[in-house]
XYZ file of C-alpha atoms in Angstrom:
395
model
C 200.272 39.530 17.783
C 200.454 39.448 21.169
C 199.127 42.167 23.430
C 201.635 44.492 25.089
C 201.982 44.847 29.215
C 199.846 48.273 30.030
C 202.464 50.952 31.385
C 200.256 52.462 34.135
C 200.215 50.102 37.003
C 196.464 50.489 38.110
C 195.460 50.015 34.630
C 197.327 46.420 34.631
C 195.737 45.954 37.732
C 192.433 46.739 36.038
C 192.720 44.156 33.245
C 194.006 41.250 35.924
C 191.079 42.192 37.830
C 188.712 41.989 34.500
C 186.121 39.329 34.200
C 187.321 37.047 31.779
C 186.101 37.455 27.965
C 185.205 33.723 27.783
C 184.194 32.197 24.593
C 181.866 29.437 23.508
C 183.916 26.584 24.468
C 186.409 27.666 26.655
C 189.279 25.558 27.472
C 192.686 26.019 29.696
C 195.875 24.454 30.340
C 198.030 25.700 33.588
C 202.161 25.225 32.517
C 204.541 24.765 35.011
C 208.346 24.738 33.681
C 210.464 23.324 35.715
C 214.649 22.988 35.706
C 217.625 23.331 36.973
C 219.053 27.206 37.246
C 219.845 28.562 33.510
C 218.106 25.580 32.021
C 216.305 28.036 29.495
C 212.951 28.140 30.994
C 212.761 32.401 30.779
C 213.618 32.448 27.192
C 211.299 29.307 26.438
C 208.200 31.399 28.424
C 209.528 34.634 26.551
C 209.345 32.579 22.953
C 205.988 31.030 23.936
C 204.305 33.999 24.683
C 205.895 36.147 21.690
C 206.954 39.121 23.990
C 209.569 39.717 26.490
C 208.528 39.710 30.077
C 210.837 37.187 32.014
C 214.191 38.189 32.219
C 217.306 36.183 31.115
C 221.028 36.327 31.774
C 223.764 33.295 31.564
C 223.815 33.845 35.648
C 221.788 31.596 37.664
C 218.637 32.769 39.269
C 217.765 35.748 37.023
C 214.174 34.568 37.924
C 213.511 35.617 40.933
C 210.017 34.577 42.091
C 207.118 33.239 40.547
C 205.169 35.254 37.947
C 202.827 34.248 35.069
C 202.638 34.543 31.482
C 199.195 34.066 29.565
C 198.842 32.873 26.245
C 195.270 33.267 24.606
C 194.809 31.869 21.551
C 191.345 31.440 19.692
C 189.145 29.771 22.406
C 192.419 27.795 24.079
C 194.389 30.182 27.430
C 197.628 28.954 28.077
C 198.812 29.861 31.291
C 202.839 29.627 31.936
C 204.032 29.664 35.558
C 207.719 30.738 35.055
C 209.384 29.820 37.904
C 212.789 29.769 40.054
C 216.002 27.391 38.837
C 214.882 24.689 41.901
C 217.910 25.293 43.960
C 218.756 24.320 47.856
C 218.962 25.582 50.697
C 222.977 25.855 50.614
C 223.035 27.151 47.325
C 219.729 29.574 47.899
C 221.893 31.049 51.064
C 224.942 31.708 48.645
C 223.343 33.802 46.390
C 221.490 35.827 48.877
C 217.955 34.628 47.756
C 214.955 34.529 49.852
C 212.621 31.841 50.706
C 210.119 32.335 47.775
C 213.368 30.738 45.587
C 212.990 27.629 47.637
C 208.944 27.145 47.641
C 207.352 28.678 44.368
C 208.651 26.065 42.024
C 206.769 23.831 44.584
C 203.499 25.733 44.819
C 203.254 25.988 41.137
C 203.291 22.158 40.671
C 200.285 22.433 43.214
C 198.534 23.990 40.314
C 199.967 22.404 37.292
C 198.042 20.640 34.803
C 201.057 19.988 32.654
C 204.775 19.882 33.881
C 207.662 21.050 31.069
C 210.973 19.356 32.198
C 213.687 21.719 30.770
C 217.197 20.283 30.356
C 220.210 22.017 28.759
C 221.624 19.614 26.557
C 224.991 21.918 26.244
C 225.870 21.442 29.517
C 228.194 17.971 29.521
C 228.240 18.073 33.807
C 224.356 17.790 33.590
C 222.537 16.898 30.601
C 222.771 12.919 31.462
C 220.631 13.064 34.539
C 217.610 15.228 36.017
C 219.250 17.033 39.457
C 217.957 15.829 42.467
C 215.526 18.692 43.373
C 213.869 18.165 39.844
C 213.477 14.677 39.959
C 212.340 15.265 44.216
C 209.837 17.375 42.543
C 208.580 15.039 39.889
C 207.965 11.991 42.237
C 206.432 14.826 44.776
C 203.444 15.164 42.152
C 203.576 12.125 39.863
C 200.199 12.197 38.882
C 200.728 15.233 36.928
C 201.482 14.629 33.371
C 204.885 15.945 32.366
C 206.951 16.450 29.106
C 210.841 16.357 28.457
C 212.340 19.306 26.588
C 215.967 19.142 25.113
C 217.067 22.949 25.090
C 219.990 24.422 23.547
C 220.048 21.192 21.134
C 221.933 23.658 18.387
C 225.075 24.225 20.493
C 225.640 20.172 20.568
C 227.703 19.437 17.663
C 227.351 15.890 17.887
C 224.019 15.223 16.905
C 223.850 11.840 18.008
C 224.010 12.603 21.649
C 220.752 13.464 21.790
C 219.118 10.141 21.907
C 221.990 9.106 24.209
C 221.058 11.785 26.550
C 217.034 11.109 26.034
C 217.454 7.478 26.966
C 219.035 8.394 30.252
C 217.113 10.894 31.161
C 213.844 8.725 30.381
C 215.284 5.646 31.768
C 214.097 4.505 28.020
C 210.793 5.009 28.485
C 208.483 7.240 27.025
C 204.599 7.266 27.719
C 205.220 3.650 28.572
C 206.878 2.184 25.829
C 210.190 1.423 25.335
C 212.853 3.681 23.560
C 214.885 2.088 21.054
C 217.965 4.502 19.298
C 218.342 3.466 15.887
C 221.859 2.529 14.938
C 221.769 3.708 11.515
C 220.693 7.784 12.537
C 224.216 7.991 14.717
C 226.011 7.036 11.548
C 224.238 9.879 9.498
C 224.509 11.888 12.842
C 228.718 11.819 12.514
C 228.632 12.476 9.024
C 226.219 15.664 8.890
C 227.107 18.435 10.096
C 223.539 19.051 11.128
C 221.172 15.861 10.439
C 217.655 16.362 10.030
C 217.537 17.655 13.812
C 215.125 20.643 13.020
C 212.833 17.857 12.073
C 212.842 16.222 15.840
C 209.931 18.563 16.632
C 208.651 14.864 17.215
C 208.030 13.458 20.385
C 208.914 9.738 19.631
C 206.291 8.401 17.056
C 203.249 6.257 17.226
C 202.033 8.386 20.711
C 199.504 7.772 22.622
C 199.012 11.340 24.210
C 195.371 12.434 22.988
C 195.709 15.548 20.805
C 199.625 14.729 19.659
C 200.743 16.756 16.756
C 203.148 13.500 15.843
C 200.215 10.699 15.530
C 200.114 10.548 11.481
C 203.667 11.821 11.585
C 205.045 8.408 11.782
C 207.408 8.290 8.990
C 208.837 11.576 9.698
C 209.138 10.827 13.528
C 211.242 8.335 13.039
C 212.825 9.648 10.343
C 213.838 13.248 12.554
C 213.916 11.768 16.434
C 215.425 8.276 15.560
C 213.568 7.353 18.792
C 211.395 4.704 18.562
C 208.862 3.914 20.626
C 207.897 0.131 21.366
C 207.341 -3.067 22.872
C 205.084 -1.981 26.045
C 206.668 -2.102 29.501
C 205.689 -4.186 31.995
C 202.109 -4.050 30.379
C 202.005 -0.349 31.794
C 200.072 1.208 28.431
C 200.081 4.577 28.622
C 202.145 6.186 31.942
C 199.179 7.676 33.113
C 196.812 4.416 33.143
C 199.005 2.923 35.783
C 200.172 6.014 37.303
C 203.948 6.244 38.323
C 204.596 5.481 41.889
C 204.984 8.219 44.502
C 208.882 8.074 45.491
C 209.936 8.650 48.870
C 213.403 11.158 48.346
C 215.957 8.380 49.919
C 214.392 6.013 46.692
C 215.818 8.786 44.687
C 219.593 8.448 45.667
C 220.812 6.132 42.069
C 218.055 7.213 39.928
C 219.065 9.653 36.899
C 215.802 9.933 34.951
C 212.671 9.626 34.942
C 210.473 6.829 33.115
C 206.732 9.043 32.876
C 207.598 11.480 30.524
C 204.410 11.682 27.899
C 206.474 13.469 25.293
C 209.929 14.144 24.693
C 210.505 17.607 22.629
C 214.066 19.155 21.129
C 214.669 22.721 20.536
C 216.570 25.935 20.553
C 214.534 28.537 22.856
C 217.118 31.310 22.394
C 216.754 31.201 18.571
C 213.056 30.562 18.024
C 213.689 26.953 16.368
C 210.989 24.352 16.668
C 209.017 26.354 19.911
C 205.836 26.595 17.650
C 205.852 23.100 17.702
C 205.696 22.828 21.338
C 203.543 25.345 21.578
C 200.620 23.862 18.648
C 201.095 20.164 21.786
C 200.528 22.643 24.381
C 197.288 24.155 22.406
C 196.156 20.439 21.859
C 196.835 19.463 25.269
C 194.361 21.798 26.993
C 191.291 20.774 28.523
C 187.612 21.957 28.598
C 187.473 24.894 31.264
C 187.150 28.853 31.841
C 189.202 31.333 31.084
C 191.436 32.928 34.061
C 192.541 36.624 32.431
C 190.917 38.651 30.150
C 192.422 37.884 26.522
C 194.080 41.476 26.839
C 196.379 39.937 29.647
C 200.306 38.827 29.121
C 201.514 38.355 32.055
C 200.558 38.771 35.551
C 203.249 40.868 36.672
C 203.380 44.958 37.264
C 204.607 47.244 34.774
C 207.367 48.228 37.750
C 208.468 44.747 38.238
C 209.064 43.850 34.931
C 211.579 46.831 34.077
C 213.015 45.823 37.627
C 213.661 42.302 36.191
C 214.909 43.905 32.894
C 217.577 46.422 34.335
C 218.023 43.407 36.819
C 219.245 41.308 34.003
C 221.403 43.479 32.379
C 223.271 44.333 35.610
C 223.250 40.187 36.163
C 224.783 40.023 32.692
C 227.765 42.994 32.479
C 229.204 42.588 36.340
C 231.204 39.891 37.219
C 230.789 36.877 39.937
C 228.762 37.547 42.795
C 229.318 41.606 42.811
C 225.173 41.986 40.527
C 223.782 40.148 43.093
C 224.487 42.863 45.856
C 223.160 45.534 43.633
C 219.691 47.158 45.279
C 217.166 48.767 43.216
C 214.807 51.851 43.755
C 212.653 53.176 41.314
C 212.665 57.004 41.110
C 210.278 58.598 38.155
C 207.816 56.953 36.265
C 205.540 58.970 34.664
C 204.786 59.296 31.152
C 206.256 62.672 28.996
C 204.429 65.144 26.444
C 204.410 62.717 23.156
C 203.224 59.485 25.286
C 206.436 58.315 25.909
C 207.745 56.436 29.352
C 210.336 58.137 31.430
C 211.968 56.156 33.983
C 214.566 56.885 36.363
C 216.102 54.209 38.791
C 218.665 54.179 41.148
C 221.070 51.525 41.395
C 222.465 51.296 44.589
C 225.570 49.533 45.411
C 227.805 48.219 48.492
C 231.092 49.829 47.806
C 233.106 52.196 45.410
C 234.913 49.753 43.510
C 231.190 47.776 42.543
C 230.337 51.902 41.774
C 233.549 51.822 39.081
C 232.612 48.595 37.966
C 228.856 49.555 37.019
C 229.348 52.697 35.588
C 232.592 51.509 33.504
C 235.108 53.432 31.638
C 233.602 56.683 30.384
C 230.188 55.392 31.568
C 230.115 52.849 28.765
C 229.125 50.017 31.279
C 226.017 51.856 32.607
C 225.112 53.170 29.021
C 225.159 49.614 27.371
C 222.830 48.666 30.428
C 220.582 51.643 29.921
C 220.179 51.277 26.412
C 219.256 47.826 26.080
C 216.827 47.470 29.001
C 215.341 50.351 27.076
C 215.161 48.044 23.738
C 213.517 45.605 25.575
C 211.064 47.921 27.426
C 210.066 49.050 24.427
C 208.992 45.832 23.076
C 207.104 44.719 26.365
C 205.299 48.137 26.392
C 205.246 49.081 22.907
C 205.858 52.747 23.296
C 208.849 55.021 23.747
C 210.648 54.499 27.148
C 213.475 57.103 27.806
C 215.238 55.421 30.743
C 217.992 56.739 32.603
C 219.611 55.049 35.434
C 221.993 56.342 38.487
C 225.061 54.632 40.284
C 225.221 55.262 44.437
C 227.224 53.910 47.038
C 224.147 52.578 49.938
């Protein structure tokens, strides 16, 4: 089981401050997961590390800054650097965000060993091509290995889209082979109302990524991704022995994918389905190397700022349009009661009356539903009683 997020600030600070408990062999991998806004990448760090930390809402840029998650597991630490949708400039001004939104995607890459590429196949608009600041990334650090994820693969009801969507978003190459979609899987895809797509925990078979889960999984691969992996490309073996060219952003313009991708992975973060299988690659992946955090460690936030994400969220998730995202925070008790338990009390401060209405709701039920499940989810990132009560002003 994971371990829960200490409730007294100092003592978190203690524990990130901790010499490492390394073991014999210690080795490390550094995540970055990267996406579009909404893309899934909270709930896929959440899933991963088996405890809520990051918050999530359907509104873009619930994930404010940077913040890490650690996973220790036997002598392997997997460390997740959750980071901002990558957004613009126009769009960062829009929704009041400050320049951290713009840069820590960026600075993460800096210390990435492996780069996650989450898409959200449910989204029709998107799902056939990377965005620009994604793919701007990518060619920004191309030496980098990186890995495709499919998210949200359960909402597509045609199955069969999926290796439409892989192909483009690969340019049809995986770990430099060629993709080829069998015909014979979109026939069963039409017919099924869900083909073996719980079974796609493959990357394409026959891989050449040291450490795969999918090497001796041939039959299966092919039998769950229906991508198949072959005839090298331009004698480029693996994408990493030739290295993919650094792109210049005006070489980016017509490009939709991107042909490096090691690995191509499908799940369904919010629901739990296949993320062990990403996360057994990501154990196999890591490399020989010491421990950063003490094996006590789950994230590198504050207690404070992760029930300021989780309230955040909740307000993000009942208010409508842009009126959550002028909401102000200010943390008034938190101390803990006679039996152990966490009281907080936060203020939520607002810019006008009618925002004030909105929040608390008829008969308070707005600002109740808020209060009770941030407390839920305190609860589980804390693992003690939390008695939280929250208060609507006008700034």
């Amino acid at each position: 089981h994971p371990p829960p997020v200490a409730t007294d600030k100092e003592e978190q600070r203690r524990l990130l401050e901790y010499r490492p408990d390394q073991p014999q062999s210690p080795k490390v991998l550094r995540i970055a997961i990267i996406g579009a806004p909404n893309a899934g990448k909270s709930t896929l760090s959440n899933q991963l590390l088996g405890r809520k930390v990051f918050p999530v809402s359907k509104k873009v840029h619930t994930t404010r800054c940077k913040a890490q998650g650690v996973i220790t597991h036997e002598d392997t630490q997997l460390i997740i650097l959750d980071t901002p949708g990558l957004t613009n400039p126009l769009k960062a001004k829009r929704h009041n965000l400050d320049e951290a939104m713009l840069t820590d995607p960026w600075d993460s890459m800096k210390h990435a060993d492996l780069v996650l590429v989450l898409v959200d196949v449910s989204d029709h608009w998107t799902r056939n091509s990377l965005s620009k600041e994604v793919l701007k990334c990518l060619s920004q650090f191309p030496h980098i290995p990186s890995v495709l994820v499919l998210n949200k693969v359960d909402i597509l009801k045609k199955k069969f889209l999926l290796l439409e969507i892989a192909t483009d978003l690969t340019e049809g190459i995986v770990n430099g082979k060629k993709l080829e979609v069998k015909s014979t899987l979109k026939q069963d895809s039409r017919s099924s109302a869900k083909p073996s797509l719980h079974v796609t925990r493959t990357s394409p078979p026959e891989s050449k990524v040291p450490g795969s889960p999918f090497g001796q999984e041939k039959n299966q691969a092919q039998e769950g991704s229906g991508l198949d992996k072959s005839s090298d490309v331009g004698g480029a073996g693996t994408g990493e022995a030739q290295g993919p060219k650094h792109h210049e952003p005006e070489d980016l313009k017509d490009v939709k994918g991107w042909p490096h991708f090691q690995e191509i992975f499908m799940l369904a973060a919010l629901h739990g389905e296949e993320v062990d299988t990403l996360k057994r690659y990501l154990l196999m992946q890591a490399k020989p190397g010491p421990w950063e955090f003490h094996s006590d460690v789950l994230t590198s936030q504050s207690p404070q700022e992760i029930c300021n994400n989780i309230i955040r969220e909740k307000v993000l998730e009942y208010l409508p349009l842009e009126v959550p995202y002028g909401v102000t925070q200010v943390m008034e008790i938190w101390e803990e009661g006679e039996c152990g338990e966490l009281l907080i009390m936060q203020s939520l401060l607002v810019p006008r009356e009618s925002h004030k209405r909105m929040l608390i709701g008829r008969g308070g039920k707005v600002i109740s539903r808020i209060a009770r499940e941030a407390g839920q989810d305190l609860m589980n990132a804390f693992l003690c009683d939390v008695r939280l009560k929250l208060k609507v002003e006008v700034k």
